[in-house]
Amino acid sequence: MENDRSELRWGVEQRLEFIEFRLFWEGHVNRSDLMDQFGVSVNQASTDLNR
């Protein structure tokens, strides 16, 4: 159970780093960028962007 939580946190961290990278270099990021890169759902992509 503890390993599942650490993997989840790692995945969220990776997505947030991706968002930061795209905003810095391209000036924009959207849900479809996250969905294409990480294979997450629309809801998860929205949640990550709201963070």
Tab-separated table of N, CA, C and O in Angstrom:
chain	number	residue	atom	x	y	z
A	1	MET	N	0.823	-1.191	0.000
A	1	MET	CA	0.000	0.000	0.000
A	1	MET	C	0.869	1.258	0.000
A	1	MET	O	0.585	2.188	-0.708
A	2	GLU	N	1.907	1.275	0.797
A	2	GLU	CA	2.768	2.449	0.871
A	2	GLU	C	3.470	2.704	-0.460
A	2	GLU	O	3.636	3.848	-0.869
A	3	ASN	N	3.862	1.644	-1.169
A	3	ASN	CA	4.504	1.808	-2.463
A	3	ASN	C	3.558	2.423	-3.482
A	3	ASN	O	3.974	3.194	-4.332
A	4	ASP	N	2.280	2.086	-3.416
A	4	ASP	CA	1.303	2.664	-4.332
A	4	ASP	C	1.223	4.175	-4.138
A	4	ASP	O	1.142	4.929	-5.098
A	5	ARG	N	1.253	4.611	-2.913
A	5	ARG	CA	1.171	6.046	-2.627
A	5	ARG	C	2.407	6.775	-3.127
A	5	ARG	O	2.294	7.864	-3.672
A	6	SER	N	3.588	6.201	-2.952
A	6	SER	CA	4.805	6.873	-3.406
A	6	SER	C	4.853	6.942	-4.926
A	6	SER	O	5.312	7.923	-5.493
A	7	GLU	N	4.343	5.908	-5.607
A	7	GLU	CA	4.285	5.949	-7.068
A	7	GLU	C	3.307	7.014	-7.535
A	7	GLU	O	3.556	7.699	-8.512
A	8	LEU	N	2.192	7.142	-6.847
A	8	LEU	CA	1.216	8.164	-7.196
A	8	LEU	C	1.839	9.541	-7.060
A	8	LEU	O	1.739	10.367	-7.942
A	9	ARG	N	2.520	9.766	-5.958
A	9	ARG	CA	3.151	11.065	-5.752
A	9	ARG	C	4.202	11.331	-6.825
A	9	ARG	O	4.325	12.432	-7.309
A	10	TRP	N	4.950	10.299	-7.197
A	10	TRP	CA	5.972	10.465	-8.219
A	10	TRP	C	5.324	10.838	-9.552
A	10	TRP	O	5.807	11.715	-10.267
A	11	GLY	N	4.218	10.190	-9.887
A	11	GLY	CA	3.516	10.484	-11.136
A	11	GLY	C	2.982	11.904	-11.166
A	11	GLY	O	3.087	12.597	-12.182
A	12	VAL	N	2.404	12.331	-10.067
A	12	VAL	CA	1.896	13.705	-9.978
A	12	VAL	C	3.058	14.678	-10.115
A	12	VAL	O	2.963	15.673	-10.844
A	13	GLU	N	4.157	14.402	-9.444
A	13	GLU	CA	5.333	15.276	-9.522
A	13	GLU	C	5.845	15.371	-10.957
A	13	GLU	O	6.183	16.456	-11.426
A	14	GLN	N	5.877	14.253	-11.660
A	14	GLN	CA	6.339	14.256	-13.049
A	14	GLN	C	5.423	15.114	-13.923
A	14	GLN	O	5.900	15.879	-14.767
A	15	ARG	N	4.124	15.003	-13.722
A	15	ARG	CA	3.189	15.797	-14.516
A	15	ARG	C	3.304	17.281	-14.204
A	15	ARG	O	3.253	18.115	-15.111
A	16	LEU	N	3.505	17.613	-12.941
A	16	LEU	CA	3.653	19.020	-12.580
A	16	LEU	C	4.946	19.598	-13.141
A	16	LEU	O	4.986	20.753	-13.576
A	17	GLU	N	6.008	18.805	-13.160
A	17	GLU	CA	7.261	19.255	-13.782
A	17	GLU	C	7.075	19.473	-15.278
A	17	GLU	O	7.610	20.418	-15.846
A	18	PHE	N	6.311	18.595	-15.926
A	18	PHE	CA	6.019	18.745	-17.343
A	18	PHE	C	5.260	20.047	-17.597
A	18	PHE	O	5.569	20.789	-18.537
A	19	ILE	N	4.264	20.325	-16.758
A	19	ILE	CA	3.490	21.567	-16.894
A	19	ILE	C	4.407	22.772	-16.772
A	19	ILE	O	4.349	23.701	-17.590
A	20	GLU	N	5.256	22.767	-15.759
A	20	GLU	CA	6.180	23.880	-15.552
A	20	GLU	C	7.109	24.055	-16.757
A	20	GLU	O	7.347	25.175	-17.222
A	21	PHE	N	7.636	22.952	-17.267
A	21	PHE	CA	8.535	22.991	-18.418
A	21	PHE	C	7.845	23.595	-19.637
A	21	PHE	O	8.387	24.482	-20.300
A	22	ARG	N	6.635	23.106	-19.922
A	22	ARG	CA	5.910	23.611	-21.097
A	22	ARG	C	5.573	25.089	-20.955
A	22	ARG	O	5.666	25.849	-21.916
A	23	LEU	N	5.181	25.509	-19.764
A	23	LEU	CA	4.858	26.920	-19.564
A	23	LEU	C	6.097	27.794	-19.736
A	23	LEU	O	6.022	28.872	-20.324
A	24	PHE	N	7.221	27.329	-19.237
A	24	PHE	CA	8.461	28.110	-19.334
A	24	PHE	C	8.914	28.244	-20.787
A	24	PHE	O	9.241	29.337	-21.242
A	25	TRP	N	8.953	27.138	-21.507
A	25	TRP	CA	9.529	27.142	-22.854
A	25	TRP	C	8.533	27.495	-23.953
A	25	TRP	O	8.919	28.068	-24.971
A	26	GLU	N	7.262	27.130	-23.788
A	26	GLU	CA	6.298	27.379	-24.853
A	26	GLU	C	5.237	28.411	-24.472
A	26	GLU	O	4.526	28.901	-25.330
A	27	GLY	N	5.116	28.688	-23.190
A	27	GLY	CA	4.179	29.708	-22.741
A	27	GLY	C	2.739	29.233	-22.612
A	27	GLY	O	1.866	30.026	-22.280
A	28	HIS	N	2.489	27.951	-22.863
A	28	HIS	CA	1.128	27.430	-22.718
A	28	HIS	C	1.172	25.915	-22.535
A	28	HIS	O	2.138	25.254	-22.913
A	29	VAL	N	0.122	25.413	-21.930
A	29	VAL	CA	-0.066	23.970	-21.769
A	29	VAL	C	-1.562	23.736	-21.649
A	29	VAL	O	-2.295	24.607	-21.173
A	30	ASN	N	-2.033	22.595	-22.131
A	30	ASN	CA	-3.453	22.296	-22.007
A	30	ASN	C	-3.655	20.831	-21.639
A	30	ASN	O	-2.698	20.065	-21.549
A	31	ARG	N	-4.895	20.477	-21.425
A	31	ARG	CA	-5.202	19.116	-20.984
A	31	ARG	C	-4.729	18.070	-21.981
A	31	ARG	O	-4.221	17.024	-21.592
A	32	SER	N	-4.902	18.340	-23.247
A	32	SER	CA	-4.519	17.334	-24.242
A	32	SER	C	-3.015	17.090	-24.239
A	32	SER	O	-2.567	15.978	-24.547
A	33	ASP	N	-2.217	18.090	-23.883
A	33	ASP	CA	-0.765	17.876	-23.756
A	33	ASP	C	-0.481	16.823	-22.687
A	33	ASP	O	0.322	15.913	-22.899
A	34	LEU	N	-1.135	16.958	-21.547
A	34	LEU	CA	-0.957	15.993	-20.458
A	34	LEU	C	-1.508	14.624	-20.828
A	34	LEU	O	-0.890	13.597	-20.538
A	35	MET	N	-2.640	14.608	-21.476
A	35	MET	CA	-3.254	13.341	-21.861
A	35	MET	C	-2.376	12.599	-22.867
A	35	MET	O	-2.201	11.384	-22.761
A	36	ASP	N	-1.806	13.312	-23.831
A	36	ASP	CA	-0.937	12.686	-24.833
A	36	ASP	C	0.371	12.206	-24.226
A	36	ASP	O	0.849	11.122	-24.536
A	37	GLN	N	0.956	13.012	-23.364
A	37	GLN	CA	2.269	12.694	-22.795
A	37	GLN	C	2.202	11.570	-21.760
A	37	GLN	O	3.081	10.722	-21.714
A	38	PHE	N	1.160	11.575	-20.921
A	38	PHE	CA	1.110	10.655	-19.786
A	38	PHE	C	-0.025	9.637	-19.847
A	38	PHE	O	-0.100	8.751	-18.996
A	39	GLY	N	-0.925	9.780	-20.803
A	39	GLY	CA	-2.028	8.843	-20.909
A	39	GLY	C	-3.027	8.938	-19.767
A	39	GLY	O	-3.614	7.931	-19.379
A	40	VAL	N	-3.212	10.135	-19.238
A	40	VAL	CA	-4.159	10.319	-18.132
A	40	VAL	C	-5.523	10.715	-18.686
A	40	VAL	O	-5.658	11.105	-19.846
A	41	SER	N	-6.530	10.635	-17.839
A	41	SER	CA	-7.893	10.988	-18.241
A	41	SER	C	-8.060	12.507	-18.276
A	41	SER	O	-7.226	13.265	-17.761
A	42	VAL	N	-9.167	12.933	-18.852
A	42	VAL	CA	-9.499	14.364	-18.894
A	42	VAL	C	-9.585	14.915	-17.474
A	42	VAL	O	-9.057	15.994	-17.178
A	43	ASN	N	-10.236	14.166	-16.584
A	43	ASN	CA	-10.398	14.623	-15.199
A	43	ASN	C	-9.052	14.768	-14.501
A	43	ASN	O	-8.831	15.746	-13.770
A	44	GLN	N	-8.152	13.801	-14.702
A	44	GLN	CA	-6.841	13.876	-14.051
A	44	GLN	C	-6.026	15.039	-14.605
A	44	GLN	O	-5.351	15.737	-13.860
A	45	ALA	N	-6.091	15.243	-15.913
A	45	ALA	CA	-5.372	16.364	-16.521
A	45	ALA	C	-5.886	17.694	-15.966
A	45	ALA	O	-5.095	18.591	-15.657
A	46	SER	N	-7.188	17.815	-15.811
A	46	SER	CA	-7.770	19.040	-15.244
A	46	SER	C	-7.316	19.241	-13.811
A	46	SER	O	-6.977	20.360	-13.407
A	47	THR	N	-7.315	18.168	-13.033
A	47	THR	CA	-6.877	18.245	-11.641
A	47	THR	C	-5.419	18.708	-11.557
A	47	THR	O	-5.073	19.574	-10.753
A	48	ASP	N	-4.568	18.145	-12.396
A	48	ASP	CA	-3.149	18.531	-12.389
A	48	ASP	C	-2.978	19.997	-12.758
A	48	ASP	O	-2.178	20.708	-12.147
A	49	LEU	N	-3.714	20.463	-13.737
A	49	LEU	CA	-3.606	21.875	-14.133
A	49	LEU	C	-4.115	22.805	-13.039
A	49	LEU	O	-3.578	23.902	-12.856
A	50	ASN	N	-5.123	22.370	-12.300
A	50	ASN	CA	-5.641	23.195	-11.201
A	50	ASN	C	-4.667	23.272	-10.040
A	50	ASN	O	-4.708	24.229	-9.263
A	51	ARG	N	-3.802	22.254	-9.886
A	51	ARG	CA	-2.820	22.296	-8.821
A	51	ARG	C	-1.848	23.398	-9.093
A	51	ARG	O	-1.262	24.005	-8.294
